[in-house]
Amino acid sequence: MKILVCVSVTPDTTSKIAFKDGNSKFDDAGVQWIINPYDEWYSLVRAIELKEKDASISIHLVTVGNKEAEAVIRKALALGGDEATRINAESNDSYFIAAQIADIANKGAYDLVFTGKETIDYNGSSIGGMVAELMNAPYISLATKFELNGNIATVTREIEGGEEINEVVLPLVVSCQKGIAEQRIPNMRGIMAARTKTLHVVEPIVIDALTNVVNYEMPPAKAGVKLVDADNVAELVRLLHEEAKAI
Amino acid sequence: MSVLIIIDKADGQIKKSSLEALTYGADVAKQLNTTAAALVLGTCTDDLSTLGKYGVGKVYQVVEDSLNNLDAQVYAQVIASVTNQVGANVLIFSHNQTGKSVAARVAANLKAGIVTGACALPDVSNGFVVKKTVFSGKAFANVNINSACKVISLNPNSYKTVATEGSAIIETLNVSVPTAKVKVTGINKVSGEVPLTEAEIVVSGGRGLKGPENWGIILDLAHVLGAATACSRPVGDAHWRPHHEHVGQTGIQIAPNLYIAVGISGAIQHLAGVNRSKVIVVINKDAEAPFFKAADYGIVGDAFEVLPKLTAEIKKLKGIA
Ligand SMILES: Cc1cc2nc3c(=O)[nH]c(=O)nc-3n(C[C@H](O)[C@H](O)[C@H](O)COP(=O)(O)OP(=O)(O)OC[C@H]3O[C@@H](n4cnc5c(N)ncnc54)[C@H](O)[C@@H]3O)c2cc1C
């Protein structure tokens, strides 16, 4: 059984979001890079848990990114996983990225592909579905539970106002979110082991991007808070009703 | 060349986020001087001709019971076939659970560029540029779609539904529907709850409430407002509230009309998920809590005293005894 875990490198959640070159590029000055939390906490950890139960499972990480991504990928390997591949390209176009990952997934005949439910930078929620389409495999999004029994997966996915339980035969692509696993902290042994794990670097296949970012904008600043005295709750209700027209 | 809006439904009824997508899609069609139609997969109890009120002349329907369950692979194939059959070149989804499962798959199938999480009409003056939220709501990106066929998924609560007069013609389509590989073996729904992403008003609690046993004051307030409830991440992590209520950068991102944050400090990761709310009210006993900087209205005070009063005042306003 082979699991491919898609890993994206994103700015740390506390990063100051700013743009440069006429608002056309993300300003990464001073930014700390992390593994996209959904990829790390949920998809990677769930894959590691499956391998802990069944040692015959191999876990392969894949990322599309530049050389700087490698330090972050080593951190992911410190949590677990057998090897990693970095596809040497940078892009914001989800089709370009998905086509690169699908190429690896198809050539390597993976049984299971995990992605996070979205990245915390571009919030696309697109890669899993596209990879599945390009693999001609079923796709279950927003999974909160995942169990394997032979080649049958039982997956719980979020639906509006509840959850749905799905059963499907592998191969399968799943996007993972909270509930599926709990965040782990890498230990010293894992960090040491990660240093010697193989990190392949491959060149991208030729794909035309279907979208491009023209520029970025910051949201308009708030006018400032209107404070109401704690003994005068009626005034807050009046403001919400008459001024904000929110209730 | 036309605009096709993919309608999402729950228990046979059309979702509010799909009505927003319809209004949006009809407006995109006007920009492009073309027509807009809706697509319904499976059966539906609502009268589909009423979708005409939102600006579409036609509703296509693929009447096939198996489509009442979502299998993203099947949906993508059916939607792609319909797109080709009716000659649509702009597809609109709602960026809800269904949209997140299906829209990108359809885009890959059609080799169409996609923008997910759109929050405004495209700018068609020079290309086809769609504004979307990025960095979990901390910023926006304007993204140009270069391909002939285009897919947009619209953030819930970011486009106002407009209903006028009008009735749509329903046309049943014959499309081959592949057999689903995904089997639905169970559904658990929390009944009577307003889905968080569709809610107009959200009441949210943080660690300041001290424990799950104190959530009554949040639920009471939510109840009188007809609001959904949410929570901060530590509250979800500690299982005081279910996971799906966790909002923020690593939870659900929402943009209701009114967000009431109670006992939440306003960490940057929390704000990222809620700062697109139109009106933010913060109730916190610490005047220095960072959330006040992102708020429109605030009360510095103890939630356990303020909330029951607030609930009572709203009852008064609404004439509820
Ligand atoms: C990678 C990463 C991702 C994260 N993602 C998210 C996310 O998606 N969503 C999220 O919410 N957090 C997220 N966090 C956590 C975030 O940094 C904060 O720790 C969290 O939001 C704090 O939750 P809180 O406001 O409920 O608790 P606290 O920060 O503990 O705040 C409690 C507040 O309650 C107030 N209070 C106490 N008692 C009362 C009372 N009686 N009446 C009124 N007010 C009272 C206090 O003054 C305080 O402001 C993330 C963190 C990291 C590192």
XYZ file of C-alpha atoms and ligand atoms in Angstrom:
621
model
C 0.000 0.000 0.000
C 1.396 3.376 -1.049
C 0.149 6.690 0.314
C 1.023 10.010 -1.304
C 0.718 12.972 1.070
C 0.596 16.414 -0.576
C 2.444 19.018 1.441
C 2.287 22.736 0.858
C 4.609 25.307 2.415
C 2.776 28.367 3.744
C 3.606 31.468 5.790
C 3.272 30.982 9.537
C -0.182 31.910 10.845
C 1.174 34.953 12.703
C 2.915 36.369 9.608
C 2.263 39.959 8.727
C 0.452 39.881 5.416
C 1.872 42.524 3.077
C 2.543 42.840 -0.635
C 5.293 44.336 -2.786
C 6.070 45.306 -6.407
C 2.866 47.297 -6.855
C 0.875 44.787 -4.791
C 1.640 42.073 -7.321
C 3.672 39.796 -5.011
C 3.453 38.525 -1.456
C 6.112 40.243 0.641
C 7.963 37.393 2.299
C 10.482 39.558 4.145
C 10.819 38.162 7.663
C 8.203 35.498 7.059
C 8.582 32.109 8.767
C 7.551 29.204 6.589
C 5.617 26.260 7.953
C 3.944 23.133 6.649
C 0.374 24.039 5.790
C -1.396 23.113 9.062
C -4.058 20.980 7.338
C -1.348 18.967 5.591
C 0.728 18.546 8.727
C -1.799 18.085 11.521
C -4.346 16.070 9.628
C -3.278 14.338 6.405
C 0.319 13.558 7.335
C -0.475 12.447 10.878
C -3.347 10.239 9.700
C -1.054 8.605 7.126
C 1.543 7.999 9.858
C -1.126 6.446 12.108
C -2.128 4.073 9.314
C 1.502 3.051 8.838
C 1.884 2.472 12.578
C -0.880 -0.116 12.316
C 0.402 -1.652 9.086
C 4.161 -1.486 8.546
C 3.820 -2.516 4.900
C 2.408 0.928 4.096
C 4.870 3.379 2.574
C 4.354 7.128 2.793
C 5.691 9.476 0.180
C 5.461 13.260 0.557
C 5.190 15.533 -2.454
C 5.430 19.288 -2.739
C 5.542 21.778 -5.590
C 7.946 24.502 -4.562
C 11.360 26.091 -4.734
C 14.568 25.148 -2.921
C 13.503 27.029 0.230
C 10.689 24.525 0.675
C 13.191 21.789 1.457
C 13.815 22.819 5.078
C 10.079 22.659 5.725
C 9.787 19.298 3.965
C 12.513 17.929 6.255
C 10.329 18.985 9.177
C 7.470 17.015 7.712
C 9.765 14.010 7.266
C 10.711 14.361 10.940
C 7.106 13.619 11.836
C 7.114 10.567 9.589
C 7.003 9.422 6.006
C 9.584 7.429 4.081
C 10.720 9.827 1.388
C 9.742 13.056 -0.313
C 9.694 14.578 -3.770
C 9.984 18.258 -4.502
C 8.757 19.315 -7.912
C 10.941 22.242 -8.743
C 8.402 24.919 -9.682
C 6.492 27.820 -8.182
C 2.910 28.545 -9.100
C -0.388 29.862 -7.753
C -2.400 28.106 -10.419
C -4.151 25.112 -8.931
C -4.365 23.274 -12.268
C -0.613 23.560 -12.800
C 0.092 22.243 -9.296
C -2.500 19.467 -9.468
C -1.206 18.292 -12.843
C 2.318 17.982 -11.382
C 1.091 15.963 -8.407
C -1.219 13.808 -10.538
C 1.719 12.976 -12.791
C 3.646 11.611 -9.782
C 0.525 9.886 -8.412
C -0.250 8.168 -11.734
C 3.311 7.080 -12.465
C 3.783 5.780 -8.917
C 0.401 3.993 -8.873
C -0.507 5.271 -5.408
C -3.475 3.697 -3.645
C -4.281 6.714 -1.570
C -3.609 10.433 -1.953
C -4.110 12.764 1.014
C -4.320 16.547 0.832
C -5.263 19.117 3.444
C -8.715 20.659 3.025
C -7.083 23.873 1.809
C -3.875 25.851 2.197
C -3.962 28.747 4.615
C -2.430 31.123 2.038
C -4.379 30.734 -1.224
C -7.359 28.901 0.289
C -8.034 27.126 -2.987
C -9.545 23.836 -1.772
C -8.867 22.658 -5.303
C -5.852 20.373 -5.490
C -7.456 17.189 -4.143
C -10.408 17.301 -6.506
C -8.230 18.074 -9.511
C -5.703 15.349 -8.725
C -8.584 12.881 -8.366
C -10.005 13.943 -11.720
C -6.605 13.591 -13.380
C -6.209 10.123 -11.779
C -9.785 9.191 -12.670
C -10.246 8.199 -9.020
C -13.015 8.929 -6.528
C -12.604 11.940 -4.247
C -13.909 12.584 -0.765
C -13.505 16.112 0.536
C -13.443 17.583 4.038
C -12.886 14.236 5.749
C -13.122 14.147 9.538
C -12.545 10.394 9.980
C -10.698 7.838 7.898
C -10.444 4.072 8.424
C -8.919 1.413 6.189
C -9.961 -2.197 5.983
C -7.935 -3.927 3.295
C -8.590 -1.872 0.185
C -11.879 -0.462 1.431
C -11.893 2.981 3.021
C -14.610 4.206 5.364
C -14.569 7.986 5.412
C -16.682 10.486 7.319
C -17.029 13.791 5.518
C -18.481 17.110 6.586
C -21.758 18.142 4.975
C -23.825 21.206 5.783
C -25.179 20.773 9.292
C -23.782 17.294 9.819
C -21.703 14.476 8.446
C -21.967 11.698 5.916
C -20.307 8.283 6.065
C -18.869 6.984 2.805
C -17.441 3.659 1.773
C -15.216 3.311 -1.252
C -12.687 0.962 -2.779
C -9.162 2.330 -3.320
C -7.561 4.098 -5.158
C -8.935 7.245 -3.598
C -8.112 10.910 -3.015
C -9.137 12.465 0.307
C -8.923 16.035 1.627
C -8.386 16.018 5.371
C -9.426 18.351 8.147
C -9.882 18.550 11.868
C -11.096 15.375 13.531
C -9.170 12.958 11.335
C -6.051 13.074 13.549
C -4.430 15.111 16.314
C -1.433 17.360 15.849
C 1.938 15.788 16.770
C 5.273 17.303 17.734
C 8.332 15.720 16.061
C 10.766 14.033 18.472
C 14.559 14.003 18.369
C 14.691 10.558 16.789
C 12.376 11.676 14.024
C 14.417 14.809 13.395
C 17.645 12.760 13.161
C 16.025 10.170 10.893
C 14.658 12.889 8.590
C 18.187 14.029 7.722
C 18.944 10.799 5.900
C 15.583 10.278 4.209
C 15.624 10.704 0.443
C 14.374 14.009 -0.927
C 14.053 13.710 -4.705
C 13.999 16.848 -6.792
C 12.272 16.580 -10.169
C 11.566 19.130 -12.873
C 7.913 19.978 -13.604
C 6.053 18.612 -16.596
C 5.005 21.214 -19.143
C 1.574 22.587 -18.248
C 0.070 25.963 -19.108
C -1.259 27.807 -16.089
C -4.948 28.596 -16.522
C -4.984 31.511 -14.079
C -2.616 34.217 -12.880
C -2.730 36.645 -9.962
C -2.985 40.222 -11.231
C -2.574 41.865 -7.824
C -3.506 41.774 -4.157
C -5.526 44.077 -1.908
C -5.841 44.508 1.817
C -9.334 44.730 3.324
C -10.507 48.238 4.257
C -9.632 49.182 7.827
C -12.381 49.228 10.461
C -13.579 52.660 11.605
C -12.900 51.825 15.251
C -14.909 50.212 17.990
C -17.887 51.890 19.684
C -17.815 50.842 23.306
C -21.038 50.542 25.270
C -21.141 50.444 29.050
C -21.703 47.010 30.573
C -24.607 48.436 32.581
C -26.304 49.723 29.464
C -26.812 46.600 27.350
C -30.053 48.082 25.989
C -27.963 50.718 24.193
C -25.999 47.994 22.356
C -29.251 46.410 21.210
C -30.500 49.816 20.028
C -27.286 50.439 18.051
C -27.373 46.981 16.486
C -30.991 47.462 15.532
C -31.107 51.105 14.436
C -27.576 51.959 13.377
C -26.012 48.707 12.152
C -29.375 47.217 11.113
C -27.877 43.858 12.016
C -30.748 42.564 14.186
C -21.497 30.947 -24.834
C -23.521 31.232 -21.615
C -23.376 31.086 -17.840
C -24.386 27.929 -15.979
C -25.055 27.985 -12.233
C -24.834 24.653 -10.442
C -27.547 24.419 -7.801
C -26.934 22.688 -4.482
C -29.712 21.275 -2.368
C -30.201 19.557 0.949
C -33.103 17.174 1.497
C -34.556 18.185 -1.852
C -34.529 21.892 -1.043
C -32.374 24.530 -2.647
C -29.752 26.050 -0.389
C -29.568 29.756 0.312
C -25.962 29.840 -0.918
C -27.201 28.566 -4.287
C -29.640 31.472 -4.536
C -26.691 33.800 -4.016
C -24.799 31.928 -6.747
C -27.838 32.273 -9.022
C -28.095 36.032 -8.541
C -24.336 36.307 -9.070
C -24.392 34.119 -12.181
C -27.268 36.111 -13.676
C -25.256 39.308 -13.109
C -22.153 37.763 -14.729
C -24.314 36.887 -17.749
C -25.455 40.522 -17.978
C -21.833 41.682 -17.951
C -21.061 39.286 -20.799
C -24.266 40.044 -22.743
C -25.308 36.449 -22.605
C -27.860 34.256 -20.870
C -27.760 32.392 -17.576
C -29.236 29.001 -16.804
C -29.292 26.825 -13.707
C -28.459 23.129 -13.433
C -30.122 20.844 -10.910
C -28.839 17.299 -10.443
C -31.280 14.758 -9.068
C -34.776 15.334 -7.810
C -36.027 18.379 -5.971
C -39.148 19.191 -3.979
C -38.932 22.944 -4.576
C -40.709 24.341 -7.643
C -37.757 24.902 -9.966
C -39.561 27.394 -12.197
C -39.342 29.876 -9.288
C -35.578 30.060 -9.862
C -36.541 32.447 -12.655
C -36.952 35.082 -9.942
C -33.178 35.173 -9.559
C -32.519 35.993 -13.175
C -32.196 32.691 -15.010
C -34.405 31.925 -17.989
C -33.870 28.212 -17.947
C -33.361 25.439 -15.440
C -31.761 22.258 -16.718
C -32.415 19.182 -14.675
C -30.895 15.709 -14.826
C -33.579 13.667 -13.119
C -31.796 10.630 -11.784
C -32.258 9.396 -8.218
C -28.623 8.329 -7.864
C -27.637 11.999 -8.174
C -29.328 12.760 -4.868
C -26.119 11.432 -3.296
C -22.948 13.314 -4.015
C -20.130 11.374 -5.641
C -17.674 14.030 -6.796
C -16.480 11.889 -9.701
C -19.987 11.287 -11.030
C -21.003 14.906 -10.502
C -17.934 16.165 -12.350
C -18.653 13.980 -15.357
C -22.317 14.892 -15.503
C -21.670 18.613 -15.080
C -18.935 18.514 -17.743
C -21.290 16.718 -20.167
C -24.048 19.249 -19.563
C -21.596 22.126 -19.990
C -20.636 20.804 -23.417
C -24.203 19.952 -24.371
C -25.633 23.400 -23.584
C -22.522 25.309 -24.671
C -21.821 27.018 -21.357
C -18.441 28.633 -20.830
C -18.740 30.161 -17.359
C -19.714 27.853 -14.488
C -20.727 29.164 -11.077
C -20.720 27.097 -7.874
C -21.210 28.068 -4.273
C -17.970 27.607 -2.319
C -19.699 25.393 0.232
C -19.095 21.707 1.014
C -20.537 20.564 -2.312
C -18.683 23.202 -4.296
C -15.440 22.274 -2.565
C -15.961 18.652 -3.595
C -16.962 19.213 -7.168
C -15.964 22.585 -8.681
C -12.225 21.920 -9.008
C -12.868 18.446 -10.442
C -15.128 19.914 -13.096
C -12.492 22.540 -13.859
C -9.814 19.867 -14.329
C -12.149 17.855 -16.526
C -12.857 20.855 -18.770
C -9.330 22.274 -18.522
C -10.980 25.436 -17.246
C -9.216 27.928 -14.993
C -10.881 28.171 -11.605
C -11.145 30.813 -8.895
C -12.534 29.511 -5.617
C -13.766 31.698 -2.795
C -14.782 34.551 -5.100
C -16.293 37.556 -3.326
C -17.206 40.000 -6.114
C -18.311 40.112 -9.744
C -15.503 39.597 -12.266
C -13.909 42.613 -13.867
C -14.354 41.932 -17.583
C -12.959 45.246 -18.830
C -9.532 43.720 -19.467
C -9.544 39.941 -19.299
C -11.653 38.122 -16.735
C -10.439 39.071 -13.286
C -12.104 37.613 -10.207
C -11.557 38.871 -6.669
C -11.124 36.171 -4.055
C -10.182 35.972 -0.405
C -6.659 34.776 0.387
C -4.690 34.275 3.586
C -7.938 33.107 5.178
C -9.582 36.484 4.808
C -6.593 38.650 5.725
C -6.320 39.866 2.096
C -7.811 39.614 -1.394
C -6.278 38.508 -4.681
C -7.478 39.573 -8.126
C -7.027 36.536 -10.335
C -7.300 36.464 -14.112
C -8.688 33.339 -15.756
C -6.959 32.739 -19.098
C -8.834 29.700 -20.390
C -11.878 29.853 -22.677
C -14.012 28.001 -20.154
C -14.079 29.466 -16.645
C -15.173 28.191 -13.239
C -15.966 30.384 -10.225
C -17.030 29.268 -6.788
C -18.626 32.040 -4.767
C -18.060 32.490 -1.030
C -21.331 32.074 0.869
C -22.726 35.333 2.290
C -20.706 37.536 -0.040
C -23.284 38.363 -2.732
C -26.746 39.631 -2.005
C -29.647 37.585 -3.289
C -32.090 39.632 -5.346
C -35.482 38.136 -6.152
C -37.750 39.816 -8.691
C -40.586 38.602 -10.886
C -39.938 35.814 -13.331
C -40.384 32.180 -14.022
C -37.889 29.795 -15.578
C -38.501 27.088 -18.159
C -37.519 23.640 -16.932
C -35.734 21.417 -19.413
C -34.935 17.823 -18.568
C -31.631 16.675 -20.008
C -30.625 13.181 -21.007
C -27.094 12.623 -19.848
C -25.497 9.295 -19.128
C -24.847 9.051 -15.391
C -21.923 6.771 -14.457
C -22.266 4.404 -11.504
C -21.037 5.942 -8.252
C -17.969 4.370 -6.664
C -18.630 6.110 -3.356
C -21.346 4.441 -1.310
C -23.169 6.546 1.282
C -23.649 4.313 4.306
C -24.904 6.863 6.801
C -25.855 10.486 7.404
C -25.872 12.206 10.796
C -27.524 15.584 10.834
C -27.872 17.894 13.760
C -31.457 18.912 13.221
C -32.720 22.420 13.695
C -29.243 23.937 13.596
C -28.441 26.835 11.277
C -25.410 25.820 9.139
C -22.498 28.012 10.151
C -21.461 29.129 6.679
C -24.995 30.140 5.724
C -25.870 31.870 8.975
C -26.701 35.591 8.950
C -25.821 35.873 12.631
C -23.215 33.879 14.533
C -22.693 33.844 18.304
C -19.249 32.544 19.186
C -17.675 31.576 22.508
C -14.051 31.309 23.599
C -12.011 30.072 26.496
C -13.371 32.962 28.566
C -16.503 30.913 29.149
C -14.428 28.576 31.334
C -16.127 25.288 30.445
C -18.741 23.515 28.343
C -21.240 23.615 31.204
C -21.459 27.400 30.752
C -22.549 27.330 27.109
C -26.207 27.851 28.011
C -25.826 31.644 27.862
C -24.364 31.380 24.330
C -27.104 29.029 23.161
C -29.841 31.232 24.685
C -28.544 34.296 22.877
C -28.159 32.362 19.623
C -31.659 31.046 19.995
C -33.369 34.439 20.305
C -31.354 35.725 17.346
C -31.918 32.660 15.165
C -28.137 32.486 15.022
C -25.628 29.699 14.502
C -23.015 29.033 17.180
C -19.257 28.932 16.734
C -16.176 28.755 18.932
C -12.456 29.458 19.062
C -9.922 26.731 18.395
C -8.968 25.866 21.995
C -12.662 25.384 22.728
C -12.946 22.890 19.874
C -9.642 21.220 20.798
C -10.815 20.736 24.394
C -14.050 19.189 23.050
C -16.163 21.791 24.844
C -17.880 22.214 21.504
C -17.922 20.054 18.355
C -15.021 20.414 15.895
C -17.203 21.834 13.145
C -17.884 24.980 15.202
C -14.204 25.999 15.224
C -13.776 29.179 13.203
C -10.542 30.861 12.228
C -7.597 30.438 9.965
C -7.430 26.706 10.629
C -11.163 26.259 11.058
C -14.122 27.507 9.087
C -14.030 30.971 7.558
C -17.290 32.821 7.800
C -18.712 36.178 6.778
C -22.076 36.631 8.496
C -23.896 39.944 8.818
C -23.305 39.919 12.545
C -20.609 38.103 14.551
C -20.829 38.257 18.336
C -17.603 37.118 20.028
C -17.846 36.293 23.700
C -14.771 35.591 25.840
C -12.514 35.350 22.789
C -9.219 37.254 22.885
C -9.030 37.900 19.129
C -5.794 36.132 18.203
C -4.664 36.769 14.633
C -5.586 33.212 13.618
C -9.095 33.646 14.977
C -9.604 37.033 13.318
C -8.551 35.619 9.955
C -11.641 33.448 9.878
C -14.187 36.053 10.946
C -12.953 39.495 9.934
C -15.110 39.603 6.823
C -18.209 39.666 9.021
C -20.129 42.867 8.304
C -20.664 43.825 11.951
C -18.521 42.500 14.801
C -19.535 42.754 18.455
C -17.008 41.830 21.139
C -17.822 41.059 24.749
C -14.698 40.599 26.819
C -13.788 41.495 30.399
C -10.325 42.629 29.356
C -10.367 46.106 27.782
C -6.964 45.322 26.238
C -8.186 42.226 24.358
C -6.956 42.561 20.742
C -10.413 41.695 19.432
C -11.691 45.198 20.281
C -9.411 46.602 17.535
C -11.262 44.530 14.946
C -14.729 45.182 16.378
C -17.509 47.599 15.472
C -19.208 47.483 18.849
C -17.957 46.245 22.183
C -18.745 45.820 25.831
C -15.966 45.531 28.365
C -17.561 43.279 30.928
C -18.136 39.842 32.356
C -19.868 37.559 29.860
C -21.777 35.825 32.620
C -23.444 39.127 33.540
C -23.690 40.769 30.119
C -25.038 37.879 28.068
C -28.254 37.160 30.003
C -29.022 40.910 29.890
C -28.335 41.025 26.174
C -30.613 38.042 25.556
C -33.355 39.680 27.626
C -33.048 43.010 25.752
C -33.238 41.263 22.382
C -36.320 39.380 23.513
C -37.841 42.734 24.393
C -36.974 44.136 20.977
C -38.487 41.146 19.241
C -41.518 41.112 21.511
C -40.736 37.624 22.790
C -42.032 37.076 26.295
C -1.040 27.520 13.697
C -2.146 28.048 14.553
C -3.437 28.073 14.044
C -4.500 28.549 14.820
N -5.758 28.587 14.278
C -6.772 29.088 15.022
C -8.088 29.182 14.505
O -8.359 28.787 13.365
N -9.063 29.676 15.282
C -8.839 30.111 16.571
O -9.785 30.564 17.218
N -7.610 30.033 17.084
C -6.573 29.532 16.354
N -5.336 29.442 16.913
C -5.193 29.746 18.343
C -5.082 31.217 18.633
O -3.727 31.612 18.524
C -5.554 31.510 20.068
O -4.801 30.736 20.965
C -7.023 31.219 20.290
O -7.825 31.820 19.300
C -7.442 31.720 21.639
O -8.752 31.298 21.927
P -9.654 32.114 22.939
O -9.734 33.519 22.492
O -10.904 31.367 23.113
O -8.854 31.973 24.318
P -7.909 33.020 25.106
O -6.874 33.596 24.225
O -7.517 32.305 26.302
O -8.891 34.181 25.423
C -9.934 34.123 26.349
C -10.525 35.505 26.446
O -11.664 35.472 27.281
C -11.683 36.636 28.074
N -12.456 36.325 29.289
C -12.114 35.536 30.329
N -13.123 35.464 31.209
C -14.126 36.221 30.734
C -15.415 36.561 31.193
N -15.904 36.069 32.354
N -16.188 37.378 30.447
C -15.703 37.886 29.263
N -14.497 37.608 28.786
C -13.710 36.776 29.505
C -10.228 36.938 28.351
O -10.053 38.317 28.657
C -9.570 36.537 27.024
O -9.499 37.645 26.154
C -4.262 28.979 16.144
C -2.961 28.956 16.650
C -1.900 28.500 15.868
C -0.524 28.501 16.442
